[in-house]
Amino acid sequence: MKQRLSTVVLLLLMGALIAACAAPAAPAATGESSAAAPQTQVIELEFWTLLTGNLAEALDAQVQAFNASQDRIRIVNVNQGGYNELQQKLLASIAAGNMPPITMVDYIYVPYYAQQGVFAPIDELASPEDMADFIPALLEDLSYNGRPYALPYNRSTQGFYYNKDLFREVGLDPDQPPATWEEFREVAKILSESGVYGTYANYSRWYFEPFVYQWGGVLNDAECNPTLDSPEVIAMAKFFQDLYHVDGYAVMPATLSGTFDQAAIEFINGQVGMMRQSTAIQSFIGNSVDFDWGFAMMPAGPVTRAVTHGGGNVAISAFLDETRKAAAWEFVRFLTDTERSAEFHMATGYMPTRYSVLERDDVKAFHAEHPSWLISVQQLEFARPTACIVRNVPEYNAIITQAIDRMIINNEDPATVLGEVQRELQLAVDELRAAGTLIP
């Protein structure tokens, strides 16, 4: 009931959003007047962001670098606390007709916002040559009807971290991380018998999706109907459930929801030997641990190897007047250019967003010293695009997260839980199809 109530609230906000988009007068963006600003006036624009910790600091440094580079535009960094928090506040701001001029946005929501007409098409601002420099796989999830509505900024894939010192202590080759999940289970057993935990018990919605593919399942069929109650998905869920409840090789993290650093605290303290985490925290891990560690591609499942890519992107409000839209684009172009992408990639571990980044001499030298930084790019060979069900159902994230908690924490039967998820998502898809708003 609680989940359905949140869905009703979301639908009400969506209705208000559509009404706002259809109104004859465009809503004013936060921090701006409805009239175009004189050319001599400093244009101040809010930029809603969602990164935390050292990642937020790296982003803010680039915002301040833009402000220092000229005196006509001032960007105000308004941190909203995280992906989910920003999503909730953005929906509310749009429904109220007061959305920010520039915002970061999770990749899974861009097509939905584009369908509602609240983001400006990027290709009407950027040159064809500029757009051609972006890695196409990163733009695919940001497009609607063939047009991009946001640009990638902090994008990553899933990666595999492991404690090389612990591997050595138990007689494992520190340069040979497990290549499959069955090998992973064997290594987790050896590590756990030595007095530490092999891995973590939980996995988020972002990991659920590639695991489905690795076990030979899919999230939806060709018509966008969910397929999460299939034998393949149930078997996958049972594998990770058993690591915790049957094998005892996994530990529940101290922080189930929080920033990357909070979720990885047991690994950092040497109490967990292996973890699945974003490629984006390699710099953080390197600066936080006092042991030898390794980073590798995600292990392959029983059927195939697969990852998904995700993260934050930058979009511009469609409701800005031409003067402010031009100012917003000047900032977004600066933030996503080759220099900034290279800088952010080397400082964090997020993947480079442009081909030209990989051609820079400083990046080539950095990769020679830190070869694991390239894994996020190499894994794009195995990356799957965002599934139709994920693009279309805004409450998908909450539904899957709740299901994972029920299976992993509460040890509920995966077939029962996933059957309920299947019915709830099918209902949402049927409602969208009936309304004619299903995004193909």
CSV table of C-alpha atoms in Angstrom, one decimal:
chain,number,residue,atom,x,y,z
A,1,MET,CA,0.0,0.0,0.0
A,2,LYS,CA,2.8,2.3,0.8
A,3,GLN,CA,4.4,1.7,-2.6
A,4,ARG,CA,1.2,2.3,-4.4
A,5,LEU,CA,0.6,5.5,-2.4
A,6,SER,CA,4.0,6.9,-3.5
A,7,THR,CA,3.1,6.0,-7.1
A,8,VAL,CA,-0.2,8.0,-6.9
A,9,VAL,CA,1.7,11.0,-5.6
A,10,LEU,CA,4.2,10.7,-8.4
A,11,LEU,CA,1.4,10.5,-11.0
A,12,LEU,CA,-0.2,13.6,-9.5
A,13,LEU,CA,3.1,15.4,-9.9
A,14,MET,CA,3.4,14.1,-13.5
A,15,GLY,CA,-0.1,15.5,-14.2
A,16,ALA,CA,0.9,18.9,-12.9
A,17,LEU,CA,4.0,18.7,-14.9
A,18,ILE,CA,2.2,18.1,-18.1
A,19,ALA,CA,-0.3,20.9,-17.3
A,20,ALA,CA,2.7,23.2,-16.7
A,21,CYS,CA,4.3,22.2,-20.0
A,22,ALA,CA,1.0,22.9,-21.8
A,23,ALA,CA,0.5,26.3,-20.2
A,24,PRO,CA,0.7,29.3,-22.6
A,25,ALA,CA,3.3,31.1,-20.4
A,26,ALA,CA,6.5,29.2,-19.7
A,27,PRO,CA,7.4,28.8,-16.1
A,28,ALA,CA,10.3,30.9,-14.8
A,29,ALA,CA,13.4,29.0,-13.9
A,30,THR,CA,14.8,29.3,-10.4
A,31,GLY,CA,16.9,32.5,-9.8
A,32,GLU,CA,15.7,34.4,-13.0
A,33,SER,CA,13.1,37.0,-13.9
A,34,SER,CA,10.7,36.4,-16.8
A,35,ALA,CA,12.3,39.2,-18.8
A,36,ALA,CA,15.5,38.8,-20.7
A,37,ALA,CA,18.5,40.2,-18.8
A,38,PRO,CA,20.4,43.1,-20.2
A,39,GLN,CA,23.8,42.2,-21.7
A,40,THR,CA,25.6,44.2,-19.1
A,41,GLN,CA,23.9,42.4,-16.2
A,42,VAL,CA,25.6,39.3,-14.6
A,43,ILE,CA,23.4,36.3,-15.4
A,44,GLU,CA,23.1,34.1,-12.3
A,45,LEU,CA,21.8,30.6,-12.9
A,46,GLU,CA,21.2,27.8,-10.4
A,47,PHE,CA,22.8,24.4,-11.1
A,48,TRP,CA,21.3,21.5,-9.2
A,49,THR,CA,23.8,18.8,-8.5
A,50,LEU,CA,23.7,15.3,-6.9
A,51,LEU,CA,27.3,14.2,-6.1
A,52,THR,CA,28.6,13.8,-2.6
A,53,GLY,CA,31.9,13.7,-0.7
A,54,ASN,CA,35.1,14.1,-2.7
A,55,LEU,CA,33.1,13.7,-6.0
A,56,ALA,CA,31.1,16.8,-5.1
A,57,GLU,CA,34.3,18.7,-4.3
A,58,ALA,CA,35.7,17.8,-7.7
A,59,LEU,CA,32.6,19.0,-9.5
A,60,ASP,CA,32.4,22.2,-7.5
A,61,ALA,CA,36.0,23.0,-8.4
A,62,GLN,CA,35.0,22.9,-12.0
A,63,VAL,CA,32.0,25.1,-11.4
A,64,GLN,CA,34.2,27.7,-9.6
A,65,ALA,CA,36.7,27.5,-12.5
A,66,PHE,CA,34.0,28.5,-14.9
A,67,ASN,CA,32.9,31.4,-12.7
A,68,ALA,CA,36.5,32.6,-12.5
A,69,SER,CA,37.0,32.3,-16.3
A,70,GLN,CA,34.6,35.1,-17.2
A,71,ASP,CA,32.5,37.8,-15.5
A,72,ARG,CA,29.2,37.7,-17.4
A,73,ILE,CA,27.7,34.5,-16.0
A,74,ARG,CA,27.6,33.2,-12.4
A,75,ILE,CA,26.7,29.6,-11.7
A,76,VAL,CA,25.3,28.8,-8.3
A,77,ASN,CA,26.0,25.1,-7.3
A,78,VAL,CA,22.9,23.9,-5.3
A,79,ASN,CA,23.7,20.4,-4.0
A,80,GLN,CA,20.5,18.3,-3.5
A,81,GLY,CA,22.1,15.5,-1.6
A,82,GLY,CA,22.0,12.5,-4.0
A,83,TYR,CA,20.3,10.9,-7.0
A,84,ASN,CA,17.0,10.1,-5.3
A,85,GLU,CA,16.8,13.4,-3.4
A,86,LEU,CA,17.4,15.4,-6.6
A,87,GLN,CA,14.8,13.4,-8.5
A,88,GLN,CA,12.1,14.1,-5.9
A,89,LYS,CA,12.9,17.8,-5.8
A,90,LEU,CA,13.1,18.1,-9.5
A,91,LEU,CA,9.7,16.6,-10.0
A,92,ALA,CA,8.3,18.9,-7.4
A,93,SER,CA,10.0,22.0,-8.9
A,94,ILE,CA,8.6,21.2,-12.4
A,95,ALA,CA,5.1,20.6,-11.1
A,96,ALA,CA,5.4,24.0,-9.3
A,97,GLY,CA,6.6,25.7,-12.5
A,98,ASN,CA,9.9,26.6,-11.0
A,99,MET,CA,12.5,24.2,-12.3
A,100,PRO,CA,16.2,25.0,-12.1
A,101,PRO,CA,17.9,26.5,-15.2
A,102,ILE,CA,20.5,23.7,-15.3
A,103,THR,CA,20.3,20.4,-13.5
A,104,MET,CA,22.1,17.1,-13.2
A,105,VAL,CA,19.8,14.1,-13.8
A,106,ASP,CA,20.1,10.4,-13.5
A,107,TYR,CA,20.4,8.7,-16.9
A,108,ILE,CA,17.2,6.6,-16.5
A,109,TYR,CA,15.0,9.7,-16.2
A,110,VAL,CA,16.2,11.7,-19.2
A,111,PRO,CA,13.8,10.2,-21.9
A,112,TYR,CA,10.8,10.7,-19.5
A,113,TYR,CA,11.6,14.4,-19.0
A,114,ALA,CA,12.3,14.8,-22.7
A,115,GLN,CA,8.9,13.4,-23.5
A,116,GLN,CA,7.3,16.0,-21.2
A,117,GLY,CA,9.2,18.8,-23.0
A,118,VAL,CA,11.0,20.2,-20.0
A,119,PHE,CA,14.6,19.7,-21.2
A,120,ALA,CA,16.0,21.7,-24.2
A,121,PRO,CA,17.3,19.5,-27.0
A,122,ILE,CA,21.1,19.5,-26.8
A,123,ASP,CA,21.6,19.2,-30.6
A,124,GLU,CA,20.0,22.6,-31.1
A,125,LEU,CA,22.8,24.1,-29.0
A,126,ALA,CA,25.9,22.0,-29.8
A,127,SER,CA,27.6,21.7,-33.2
A,128,PRO,CA,27.5,18.4,-35.1
A,129,GLU,CA,31.3,18.2,-34.7
A,130,ASP,CA,31.0,18.6,-30.9
A,131,MET,CA,28.3,15.9,-30.6
A,132,ALA,CA,30.3,13.5,-32.7
A,133,ASP,CA,33.1,13.6,-30.1
A,134,PHE,CA,30.9,12.1,-27.4
A,135,ILE,CA,31.0,8.3,-26.9
A,136,PRO,CA,27.8,7.2,-28.6
A,137,ALA,CA,26.9,4.6,-25.9
A,138,LEU,CA,26.7,7.3,-23.3
A,139,LEU,CA,24.3,9.4,-25.4
A,140,GLU,CA,22.0,6.6,-26.2
A,141,ASP,CA,20.3,6.6,-22.8
A,142,LEU,CA,20.0,10.4,-23.0
A,143,SER,CA,18.0,10.5,-26.2
A,144,TYR,CA,14.3,10.6,-27.1
A,145,ASN,CA,13.0,10.3,-30.6
A,146,GLY,CA,16.6,10.3,-31.9
A,147,ARG,CA,17.6,13.6,-30.2
A,148,PRO,CA,19.8,14.0,-27.1
A,149,TYR,CA,18.4,16.0,-24.2
A,150,ALA,CA,21.4,15.9,-21.8
A,151,LEU,CA,25.1,15.4,-21.9
A,152,PRO,CA,27.1,12.8,-19.9
A,153,TYR,CA,29.2,14.0,-17.0
A,154,ASN,CA,29.8,11.5,-14.3
A,155,ARG,CA,29.3,8.2,-16.0
A,156,SER,CA,30.5,4.8,-14.9
A,157,THR,CA,30.0,1.0,-15.1
A,158,GLN,CA,30.1,-1.6,-12.4
A,159,GLY,CA,33.5,-2.8,-11.4
A,160,PHE,CA,35.1,-5.4,-9.1
A,161,TYR,CA,37.4,-4.4,-6.2
A,162,TYR,CA,39.5,-6.9,-4.3
A,163,ASN,CA,42.1,-6.9,-1.5
A,164,LYS,CA,45.3,-8.3,-2.9
A,165,ASP,CA,47.0,-8.6,0.5
A,166,LEU,CA,44.1,-10.9,1.7
A,167,PHE,CA,44.5,-12.9,-1.5
A,168,ARG,CA,48.2,-13.5,-0.7
A,169,GLU,CA,47.5,-14.4,2.9
A,170,VAL,CA,45.2,-17.2,1.9
A,171,GLY,CA,47.4,-18.5,-0.9
A,172,LEU,CA,45.4,-17.0,-3.9
A,173,ASP,CA,47.1,-15.3,-6.8
A,174,PRO,CA,46.7,-11.5,-6.3
A,175,ASP,CA,46.8,-10.9,-10.0
A,176,GLN,CA,44.0,-13.4,-10.8
A,177,PRO,CA,40.7,-12.1,-9.5
A,178,PRO,CA,37.7,-14.4,-10.1
A,179,ALA,CA,36.6,-14.3,-13.7
A,180,THR,CA,33.1,-15.9,-13.1
A,181,TRP,CA,30.6,-15.8,-10.3
A,182,GLU,CA,31.2,-19.4,-9.5
A,183,GLU,CA,34.9,-18.7,-9.1
A,184,PHE,CA,33.9,-15.7,-7.0
A,185,ARG,CA,31.9,-18.0,-4.7
A,186,GLU,CA,34.9,-20.3,-4.3
A,187,VAL,CA,37.2,-17.3,-3.4
A,188,ALA,CA,34.6,-15.9,-1.0
A,189,LYS,CA,34.5,-19.3,0.8
A,190,ILE,CA,38.3,-19.3,1.2
A,191,LEU,CA,38.4,-15.7,2.4
A,192,SER,CA,35.6,-16.3,4.9
A,193,GLU,CA,37.2,-19.4,6.3
A,194,SER,CA,40.3,-17.3,7.0
A,195,GLY,CA,38.4,-14.9,9.3
A,196,VAL,CA,37.2,-12.1,7.0
A,197,TYR,CA,34.1,-11.9,4.9
A,198,GLY,CA,34.4,-12.7,1.3
A,199,THR,CA,32.0,-10.0,0.1
A,200,TYR,CA,29.0,-7.9,0.8
A,201,ALA,CA,25.4,-9.3,0.9
A,202,ASN,CA,23.5,-6.5,-0.6
A,203,TYR,CA,23.3,-5.3,-4.2
A,204,SER,CA,21.5,-2.3,-5.5
A,205,ARG,CA,19.1,-1.8,-8.4
A,206,TRP,CA,22.1,-0.8,-10.6
A,207,TYR,CA,23.7,-4.2,-10.1
A,208,PHE,CA,20.4,-6.1,-10.3
A,209,GLU,CA,20.1,-5.3,-14.0
A,210,PRO,CA,23.5,-6.6,-15.3
A,211,PHE,CA,23.1,-9.7,-13.1
A,212,VAL,CA,19.8,-10.4,-14.9
A,213,TYR,CA,21.6,-10.4,-18.2
A,214,GLN,CA,24.5,-12.4,-16.9
A,215,TRP,CA,22.2,-15.2,-15.9
A,216,GLY,CA,20.5,-15.2,-19.4
A,217,GLY,CA,17.5,-13.2,-18.5
A,218,VAL,CA,16.0,-9.9,-19.7
A,219,LEU,CA,14.1,-7.2,-17.9
A,220,ASN,CA,11.4,-6.9,-20.5
A,221,ASP,CA,10.3,-8.3,-23.8
A,222,ALA,CA,10.2,-6.5,-27.2
A,223,GLU,CA,6.8,-4.9,-26.3
A,224,CYS,CA,8.2,-3.5,-23.0
A,225,ASN,CA,6.3,-6.0,-20.8
A,226,PRO,CA,8.4,-6.9,-17.7
A,227,THR,CA,9.9,-10.4,-17.5
A,228,LEU,CA,11.3,-10.4,-14.0
A,229,ASP,CA,9.6,-13.6,-12.8
A,230,SER,CA,11.5,-15.8,-15.3
A,231,PRO,CA,13.5,-18.8,-14.1
A,232,GLU,CA,16.7,-17.0,-15.0
A,233,VAL,CA,16.0,-14.0,-12.8
A,234,ILE,CA,14.9,-16.2,-9.9
A,235,ALA,CA,18.0,-18.3,-10.1
A,236,MET,CA,20.2,-15.1,-10.1
A,237,ALA,CA,18.5,-13.8,-7.0
A,238,LYS,CA,18.8,-17.1,-5.3
A,239,PHE,CA,22.6,-17.2,-5.9
A,240,PHE,CA,23.2,-13.9,-4.2
A,241,GLN,CA,20.7,-14.6,-1.4
A,242,ASP,CA,22.5,-17.9,-0.6
A,243,LEU,CA,25.9,-16.1,-0.3
A,244,TYR,CA,24.5,-14.5,2.8
A,245,HIS,CA,21.9,-16.8,4.2
A,246,VAL,CA,23.2,-20.2,3.3
A,247,ASP,CA,27.0,-19.9,2.7
A,248,GLY,CA,27.7,-17.2,5.2
A,249,TYR,CA,30.4,-15.7,2.9
A,250,ALA,CA,28.9,-12.2,2.9
A,251,VAL,CA,28.2,-9.5,5.4
A,252,MET,CA,25.5,-6.9,5.4
A,253,PRO,CA,27.2,-3.5,5.1
A,254,ALA,CA,27.0,-1.0,8.0
A,255,THR,CA,25.3,1.5,5.7
A,256,LEU,CA,22.6,0.1,3.4
A,257,SER,CA,21.9,3.4,1.8
A,258,GLY,CA,24.4,6.2,1.5
A,259,THR,CA,27.4,7.5,-0.3
A,260,PHE,CA,30.0,5.2,-1.9
A,261,ASP,CA,32.5,5.7,0.9
A,262,GLN,CA,29.9,4.8,3.5
A,263,ALA,CA,28.9,1.6,1.6
A,264,ALA,CA,32.5,0.5,1.3
A,265,ILE,CA,33.7,1.0,4.9
A,266,GLU,CA,34.2,-2.7,5.7
A,267,PHE,CA,36.3,-3.1,2.5
A,268,ILE,CA,38.3,-0.1,3.4
A,269,ASN,CA,38.9,-1.5,6.9
A,270,GLY,CA,40.1,-4.8,5.5
A,271,GLN,CA,37.1,-6.8,6.8
A,272,VAL,CA,35.7,-7.7,3.4
A,273,GLY,CA,37.9,-9.1,0.6
A,274,MET,CA,35.9,-8.3,-2.5
A,275,MET,CA,33.2,-5.9,-3.5
A,276,ARG,CA,31.1,-4.8,-6.4
A,277,GLN,CA,31.2,-1.0,-6.8
A,278,SER,CA,31.2,1.8,-9.3
A,279,THR,CA,34.4,2.3,-11.4
A,280,ALA,CA,34.1,5.9,-10.2
A,281,ILE,CA,35.6,5.4,-6.7
A,282,GLN,CA,39.0,4.1,-7.7
A,283,SER,CA,40.6,7.4,-6.6
A,284,PHE,CA,38.8,7.3,-3.3
A,285,ILE,CA,39.7,3.7,-2.6
A,286,GLY,CA,43.4,4.4,-3.4
A,287,ASN,CA,43.4,7.4,-1.1
A,288,SER,CA,41.6,5.5,1.8
A,289,VAL,CA,43.2,2.1,2.2
A,290,ASP,CA,46.6,1.0,3.5
A,291,PHE,CA,46.7,-2.3,1.7
A,292,ASP,CA,47.4,-3.5,-1.9
A,293,TRP,CA,44.2,-3.6,-3.9
A,294,GLY,CA,43.1,-4.5,-7.4
A,295,PHE,CA,40.3,-3.5,-9.7
A,296,ALA,CA,39.0,-5.7,-12.5
A,297,MET,CA,36.0,-6.2,-14.8
A,298,MET,CA,32.9,-7.6,-13.2
A,299,PRO,CA,32.9,-11.4,-13.2
A,300,ALA,CA,30.9,-13.2,-15.9
A,301,GLY,CA,27.6,-14.9,-15.2
A,302,PRO,CA,26.8,-18.5,-16.1
A,303,VAL,CA,25.5,-17.3,-19.5
A,304,THR,CA,27.4,-14.2,-20.5
A,305,ARG,CA,29.3,-11.1,-19.4
A,306,ALA,CA,27.3,-7.9,-19.0
A,307,VAL,CA,27.3,-4.5,-17.4
A,308,THR,CA,25.2,-1.5,-17.6
A,309,HIS,CA,26.4,2.1,-17.5
A,310,GLY,CA,24.8,4.9,-15.4
A,311,GLY,CA,25.5,8.0,-13.5
A,312,GLY,CA,24.8,11.8,-13.7
A,313,ASN,CA,24.2,14.0,-16.8
A,314,VAL,CA,23.6,17.7,-17.3
A,315,ALA,CA,20.4,19.1,-18.8
A,316,ILE,CA,19.1,22.6,-19.6
A,317,SER,CA,15.6,23.8,-18.9
A,318,ALA,CA,13.5,24.2,-22.0
A,319,PHE,CA,11.7,27.2,-20.4
A,320,LEU,CA,14.7,29.6,-20.4
A,321,ASP,CA,14.6,32.7,-22.5
A,322,GLU,CA,17.2,32.8,-25.3
A,323,THR,CA,19.7,34.9,-23.3
A,324,ARG,CA,19.7,32.6,-20.4
A,325,LYS,CA,19.6,29.5,-22.5
A,326,ALA,CA,22.8,30.7,-24.3
A,327,ALA,CA,24.4,31.4,-20.9
A,328,ALA,CA,23.4,28.0,-19.6
A,329,TRP,CA,24.9,26.3,-22.7
A,330,GLU,CA,28.1,28.2,-22.3
A,331,PHE,CA,28.5,26.7,-18.9
A,332,VAL,CA,27.4,23.2,-19.9
A,333,ARG,CA,29.8,23.2,-22.9
A,334,PHE,CA,32.6,24.2,-20.5
A,335,LEU,CA,31.7,21.5,-17.9
A,336,THR,CA,31.5,18.7,-20.5
A,337,ASP,CA,34.4,19.7,-22.8
A,338,THR,CA,37.5,17.6,-23.3
A,339,GLU,CA,39.6,19.3,-20.7
A,340,ARG,CA,37.0,19.0,-17.9
A,341,SER,CA,36.1,15.4,-18.8
A,342,ALA,CA,39.8,14.4,-18.8
A,343,GLU,CA,40.3,16.2,-15.5
A,344,PHE,CA,37.3,14.6,-13.8
A,345,HIS,CA,38.2,11.1,-15.2
A,346,MET,CA,41.7,11.2,-13.8
A,347,ALA,CA,40.6,12.7,-10.4
A,348,THR,CA,37.8,10.1,-9.8
A,349,GLY,CA,37.7,7.1,-12.0
A,350,TYR,CA,34.5,8.1,-13.9
A,351,MET,CA,34.8,7.2,-17.5
A,352,PRO,CA,35.9,9.8,-20.1
A,353,THR,CA,32.8,11.0,-22.0
A,354,ARG,CA,34.6,12.0,-25.2
A,355,TYR,CA,36.9,10.3,-27.7
A,356,SER,CA,39.2,13.3,-27.6
A,357,VAL,CA,39.9,12.6,-23.9
A,358,LEU,CA,41.6,9.3,-24.8
A,359,GLU,CA,43.9,11.2,-27.3
A,360,ARG,CA,45.4,13.6,-24.8
A,361,ASP,CA,49.0,13.0,-23.9
A,362,ASP,CA,48.4,13.6,-20.1
A,363,VAL,CA,45.6,11.0,-20.2
A,364,LYS,CA,47.7,8.4,-22.0
A,365,ALA,CA,50.5,8.9,-19.5
A,366,PHE,CA,47.9,8.6,-16.6
A,367,HIS,CA,46.5,5.3,-18.1
A,368,ALA,CA,50.0,3.9,-18.4
A,369,GLU,CA,50.4,4.4,-14.6
A,370,HIS,CA,46.8,3.6,-13.7
A,371,PRO,CA,45.7,1.0,-16.3
A,372,SER,CA,42.6,0.0,-14.3
A,373,TRP,CA,41.1,3.5,-15.1
A,374,LEU,CA,40.5,2.2,-18.7
A,375,ILE,CA,38.3,-0.7,-17.5
A,376,SER,CA,35.2,1.4,-17.5
A,377,VAL,CA,35.8,2.1,-21.2
A,378,GLN,CA,36.8,-1.4,-22.1
A,379,GLN,CA,33.6,-2.8,-20.4
A,380,LEU,CA,31.4,-0.8,-22.8
A,381,GLU,CA,31.9,-3.8,-25.2
A,382,PHE,CA,29.6,-5.7,-22.8
A,383,ALA,CA,27.3,-2.9,-21.8
A,384,ARG,CA,23.6,-3.2,-22.3
A,385,PRO,CA,21.3,-0.2,-23.1
A,386,THR,CA,18.8,0.9,-20.5
A,387,ALA,CA,15.8,-1.4,-20.6
A,388,CYS,CA,12.4,-0.2,-21.7
A,389,ILE,CA,10.9,-0.9,-18.3
A,390,VAL,CA,13.5,1.2,-16.6
A,391,ARG,CA,13.0,4.2,-19.0
A,392,ASN,CA,9.3,4.2,-18.6
A,393,VAL,CA,8.4,3.5,-15.0
A,394,PRO,CA,9.7,6.2,-12.6
A,395,GLU,CA,8.9,4.1,-9.6
A,396,TYR,CA,11.0,1.1,-10.9
A,397,ASN,CA,14.0,2.0,-8.8
A,398,ALA,CA,12.0,2.0,-5.5
A,399,ILE,CA,10.2,-1.2,-6.5
A,400,ILE,CA,13.4,-3.1,-7.3
A,401,THR,CA,15.2,-1.8,-4.2
A,402,GLN,CA,12.4,-2.9,-2.0
A,403,ALA,CA,12.4,-6.3,-3.6
A,404,ILE,CA,16.1,-6.7,-3.2
A,405,ASP,CA,15.8,-5.9,0.5
A,406,ARG,CA,13.1,-8.4,0.9
A,407,MET,CA,15.1,-11.2,-0.7
A,408,ILE,CA,18.6,-10.4,0.7
A,409,ILE,CA,17.8,-9.0,4.1
A,410,ASN,CA,14.5,-10.7,4.9
A,411,ASN,CA,15.4,-14.0,3.1
A,412,GLU,CA,12.0,-14.0,1.4
A,413,ASP,CA,11.4,-16.5,-1.4
A,414,PRO,CA,12.7,-14.9,-4.7
A,415,ALA,CA,9.9,-16.5,-6.8
A,416,THR,CA,7.3,-14.9,-4.6
A,417,VAL,CA,8.9,-11.5,-4.4
A,418,LEU,CA,9.7,-11.3,-8.1
A,419,GLY,CA,6.2,-12.5,-9.0
A,420,GLU,CA,4.8,-9.5,-7.1
A,421,VAL,CA,7.3,-7.2,-8.8
A,422,GLN,CA,6.2,-8.6,-12.1
A,423,ARG,CA,2.6,-7.8,-11.5
A,424,GLU,CA,3.2,-4.3,-10.2
A,425,LEU,CA,5.4,-3.3,-13.1
A,426,GLN,CA,3.1,-4.9,-15.6
A,427,LEU,CA,0.3,-2.7,-14.2
A,428,ALA,CA,2.4,0.4,-14.6
A,429,VAL,CA,3.3,-0.5,-18.2
A,430,ASP,CA,-0.3,-1.2,-19.1
A,431,GLU,CA,-1.4,2.2,-17.7
A,432,LEU,CA,1.3,4.0,-19.8
A,433,ARG,CA,0.3,2.0,-22.9
A,434,ALA,CA,-3.3,2.8,-22.4
A,435,ALA,CA,-2.5,6.5,-22.0
A,436,GLY,CA,-0.3,6.5,-25.1
A,437,THR,CA,2.8,7.7,-23.2
A,438,LEU,CA,4.9,4.5,-23.3
A,439,ILE,CA,8.4,5.4,-24.5
A,440,PRO,CA,9.6,2.7,-27.0
